[in-house]
mmCIF file of C-alpha atoms in Angstrom:
data_model
loop_
_atom_site.group_PDB
_atom_site.id
_atom_site.type_symbol
_atom_site.label_atom_id
_atom_site.label_comp_id
_atom_site.label_asym_id
_atom_site.label_seq_id
_atom_site.Cartn_x
_atom_site.Cartn_y
_atom_site.Cartn_z
ATOM 1 C CA MET A 140 -29.517 25.355 69.692
ATOM 2 C CA GLU A 141 -27.891 23.312 66.966
ATOM 3 C CA ALA A 142 -24.116 23.704 66.276
ATOM 4 C CA GLN A 143 -23.343 25.846 63.482
ATOM 5 C CA ASN A 144 -20.422 25.327 61.029
ATOM 6 C CA ILE A 145 -19.669 27.526 58.147
ATOM 7 C CA VAL A 146 -18.262 25.736 55.061
ATOM 8 C CA ARG A 147 -16.592 27.923 52.419
ATOM 9 C CA GLY A 148 -16.206 26.605 48.762
ATOM 10 C CA ILE A 149 -16.053 27.637 45.102
ATOM 11 C CA PRO A 150 -19.626 28.507 44.438
ATOM 12 C CA ALA A 151 -21.542 27.345 41.562
ATOM 13 C CA SER A 152 -23.567 30.499 41.183
ATOM 14 C CA PRO A 153 -23.629 33.665 43.132
ATOM 15 C CA GLY A 154 -25.506 34.034 46.514
ATOM 16 C CA ILE A 155 -25.589 32.616 50.072
ATOM 17 C CA ALA A 156 -27.115 29.310 50.891
ATOM 18 C CA ILE A 157 -28.340 28.230 54.209
ATOM 19 C CA GLY A 158 -29.635 24.852 54.939
ATOM 20 C CA LYS A 159 -28.900 21.442 56.258
ATOM 21 C CA ALA A 160 -25.860 19.794 55.263
ATOM 22 C CA PHE A 161 -25.225 16.068 55.393
ATOM 23 C CA VAL A 162 -21.590 14.721 55.851
ATOM 24 C CA LEU A 163 -21.331 11.320 54.318
ATOM 25 C CA ARG A 164 -18.699 8.787 54.632
ATOM 26 C CA GLU A 165 -17.608 6.670 52.016
ATOM 27 C CA GLY A 166 -20.082 3.806 51.532
ATOM 28 C CA GLU A 167 -22.798 5.478 53.653
ATOM 29 C CA PHE A 168 -26.266 6.223 52.137
ATOM 30 C CA CYS A 169 -28.299 9.373 53.015
ATOM 31 C CA TYR A 170 -32.059 9.298 52.746
ATOM 32 C CA VAL A 171 -34.922 11.656 54.247
ATOM 33 C CA ARG A 172 -37.749 10.131 56.074
ATOM 34 C CA ARG A 173 -40.869 11.828 55.151
ATOM 35 C CA THR A 174 -44.155 11.190 56.727
ATOM 36 C CA ILE A 175 -46.988 10.656 53.931
ATOM 37 C CA THR A 176 -50.781 11.081 54.100
ATOM 38 C CA LYS A 177 -53.169 8.307 53.782
ATOM 39 C CA ASP A 178 -54.341 9.544 50.401
ATOM 40 C CA LYS A 179 -50.647 9.558 49.074
ATOM 41 C CA LEU A 180 -50.186 5.862 50.372
ATOM 42 C CA SER A 181 -51.190 3.841 47.227
ATOM 43 C CA GLY A 182 -49.011 6.331 45.111
ATOM 44 C CA GLU A 183 -46.117 5.735 47.436
ATOM 45 C CA ILE A 184 -46.449 1.934 47.223
ATOM 46 C CA GLN A 185 -46.610 2.300 43.519
ATOM 47 C CA ARG A 186 -43.467 4.327 43.685
ATOM 48 C CA PHE A 187 -41.794 1.527 45.383
ATOM 49 C CA ARG A 188 -43.070 -1.186 42.872
ATOM 50 C CA GLN A 189 -41.869 1.067 39.926
ATOM 51 C CA ALA A 190 -38.249 1.139 41.850
ATOM 52 C CA LEU A 191 -38.415 -2.530 41.984
ATOM 53 C CA ALA A 192 -39.201 -2.960 38.278
ATOM 54 C CA LYS A 193 -36.523 -0.455 37.214
ATOM 55 C CA THR A 194 -33.914 -2.070 39.443
ATOM 56 C CA ARG A 195 -34.947 -5.480 38.091
ATOM 57 C CA GLN A 196 -34.286 -4.254 34.469
ATOM 58 C CA GLU A 197 -31.099 -2.723 35.214
ATOM 59 C CA MET A 198 -29.805 -5.918 37.008
ATOM 60 C CA GLU A 199 -31.014 -8.040 34.107
ATOM 61 C CA ALA A 200 -29.191 -5.609 31.452
ATOM 62 C CA SER A 201 -26.109 -5.951 33.660
ATOM 63 C CA ARG A 202 -26.516 -9.855 33.867
ATOM 64 C CA GLU A 203 -26.614 -9.962 29.959
ATOM 65 C CA GLN A 204 -23.465 -7.726 29.679
ATOM 66 C CA LEU A 205 -21.583 -9.798 32.304
ATOM 67 C CA LEU A 206 -22.887 -13.066 30.456
ATOM 68 C CA ARG A 207 -21.419 -11.581 27.189
ATOM 69 C CA LEU A 208 -18.086 -10.336 28.517
ATOM 70 C CA LEU A 209 -17.131 -12.758 31.536
ATOM 71 C CA GLY A 210 -19.362 -15.891 30.970
ATOM 72 C CA LYS A 211 -22.072 -17.710 33.015
ATOM 73 C CA SER A 212 -20.265 -18.022 36.325
ATOM 74 C CA HIS A 213 -19.845 -14.402 36.782
ATOM 75 C CA ALA A 214 -23.515 -13.442 35.765
ATOM 76 C CA ARG A 215 -24.643 -15.895 38.413
ATOM 77 C CA LEU A 216 -23.779 -13.066 40.863
ATOM 78 C CA ILE A 217 -26.679 -10.946 39.299
ATOM 79 C CA ASP A 218 -28.992 -13.898 39.653
ATOM 80 C CA VAL A 219 -28.486 -13.806 43.437
ATOM 81 C CA TYR A 220 -29.185 -9.987 43.444
ATOM 82 C CA LEU A 221 -32.306 -10.761 41.444
ATOM 83 C CA LEU A 222 -33.533 -13.323 44.019
ATOM 84 C CA VAL A 223 -32.938 -10.805 46.913
ATOM 85 C CA LEU A 224 -34.840 -8.389 44.891
ATOM 86 C CA GLU A 225 -37.706 -10.456 44.360
ATOM 87 C CA ASP A 226 -37.953 -11.938 48.023
ATOM 88 C CA PRO A 227 -41.436 -11.479 49.187
ATOM 89 C CA LEU A 228 -39.784 -10.916 52.804
ATOM 90 C CA LEU A 229 -38.234 -7.888 51.558
ATOM 91 C CA THR A 230 -41.180 -6.544 49.252
ATOM 92 C CA LYS A 231 -43.841 -7.265 51.760
ATOM 93 C CA ASP A 232 -41.953 -5.738 54.602
ATOM 94 C CA VAL A 233 -41.196 -2.632 52.838
ATOM 95 C CA GLU A 234 -44.916 -2.302 51.706
ATOM 96 C CA LYS A 235 -45.805 -2.999 55.194
ATOM 97 C CA ARG A 236 -43.674 -0.330 56.546
ATOM 98 C CA ILE A 237 -45.012 2.269 54.139
ATOM 99 C CA ALA A 238 -48.449 1.247 54.860
ATOM 100 C CA HIS A 239 -48.171 1.113 58.865
ATOM 101 C CA GLU A 240 -45.857 3.866 59.495
ATOM 102 C CA LEU A 241 -46.873 6.040 56.615
ATOM 103 C CA VAL A 242 -43.321 6.799 55.342
ATOM 104 C CA ASN A 243 -41.639 7.404 51.983
ATOM 105 C CA THR A 244 -40.092 4.599 50.105
ATOM 106 C CA GLU A 245 -36.559 5.506 50.618
ATOM 107 C CA ALA A 246 -37.144 5.481 54.247
ATOM 108 C CA ALA A 247 -39.076 2.113 54.337
ATOM 109 C CA VAL A 248 -36.531 0.358 52.191
ATOM 110 C CA TRP A 249 -33.475 1.554 54.047
ATOM 111 C CA GLU A 250 -34.890 0.822 57.546
ATOM 112 C CA THR A 251 -36.026 -2.662 56.108
ATOM 113 C CA MET A 252 -32.489 -3.249 54.814
ATOM 114 C CA GLU A 253 -31.187 -1.959 58.337
ATOM 115 C CA GLU A 254 -33.483 -4.641 60.232
ATOM 116 C CA VAL A 255 -32.352 -7.341 58.061
ATOM 117 C CA ASN A 256 -28.838 -6.447 58.439
ATOM 118 C CA ARG A 257 -29.157 -6.440 62.481
ATOM 119 C CA ALA A 258 -30.688 -9.968 62.053
ATOM 120 C CA PHE A 259 -27.737 -11.383 60.109
ATOM 121 C CA ASP A 260 -25.597 -10.289 63.375
ATOM 122 C CA GLY A 261 -26.935 -13.339 65.129
ATOM 123 C CA ILE A 262 -25.950 -15.925 62.561
ATOM 124 C CA LYS A 263 -22.873 -17.937 63.923
ATOM 125 C CA ASP A 264 -21.533 -18.988 60.407
ATOM 126 C CA GLU A 265 -19.499 -16.245 58.832
ATOM 127 C CA TYR A 266 -20.168 -16.974 55.255
ATOM 128 C CA TYR A 267 -23.927 -16.637 55.970
ATOM 129 C CA ARG A 268 -23.266 -13.555 58.115
ATOM 130 C CA GLU A 269 -21.401 -12.029 55.210
ATOM 131 C CA ARG A 270 -24.117 -12.584 52.791
ATOM 132 C CA ARG A 271 -25.885 -9.400 54.411
ATOM 133 C CA HIS A 272 -23.679 -7.319 52.201
ATOM 134 C CA ASP A 273 -25.391 -8.664 49.127
ATOM 135 C CA ILE A 274 -28.745 -7.726 50.723
ATOM 136 C CA VAL A 275 -27.310 -4.143 51.535
ATOM 137 C CA ASP A 276 -26.106 -3.850 48.062
ATOM 138 C CA VAL A 277 -29.398 -4.685 46.475
ATOM 139 C CA GLY A 278 -31.261 -2.091 48.888
ATOM 140 C CA LYS A 279 -28.491 0.605 47.810
ATOM 141 C CA LYS A 280 -29.401 -0.201 44.227
ATOM 142 C CA LEU A 281 -33.089 -0.020 44.509
ATOM 143 C CA LEU A 282 -32.809 3.245 46.208
#
């Protein structure tokens, strides 16, 4: 039997709510891993591609704003993020995970990011090892 906690607060509407609660620590990301059926596969991959396109548009808009406000050198940070977002290693791995494991986009993106993050643990150079945060930031933005 699962542990049960009762949380009391100020309700937004009358009634009782019973369900799973997620406790998030600052900086954590929460997703629900769902299994999809084969007939939903192409739709799920399309969802991922749409998320990529939307994230790219938002980043390009941010880049233009940074360029206007702070100049070229600060806008280059967004260029790095755009490169990560367009990296075939990332995009193909996510699509492969969706197709082979039949999971939703959120799970595929986050689990791929975690895999990349673990791979960076083996890098001896501190500068390059810290670049994992850029990749994780892009993953969060994508989600």
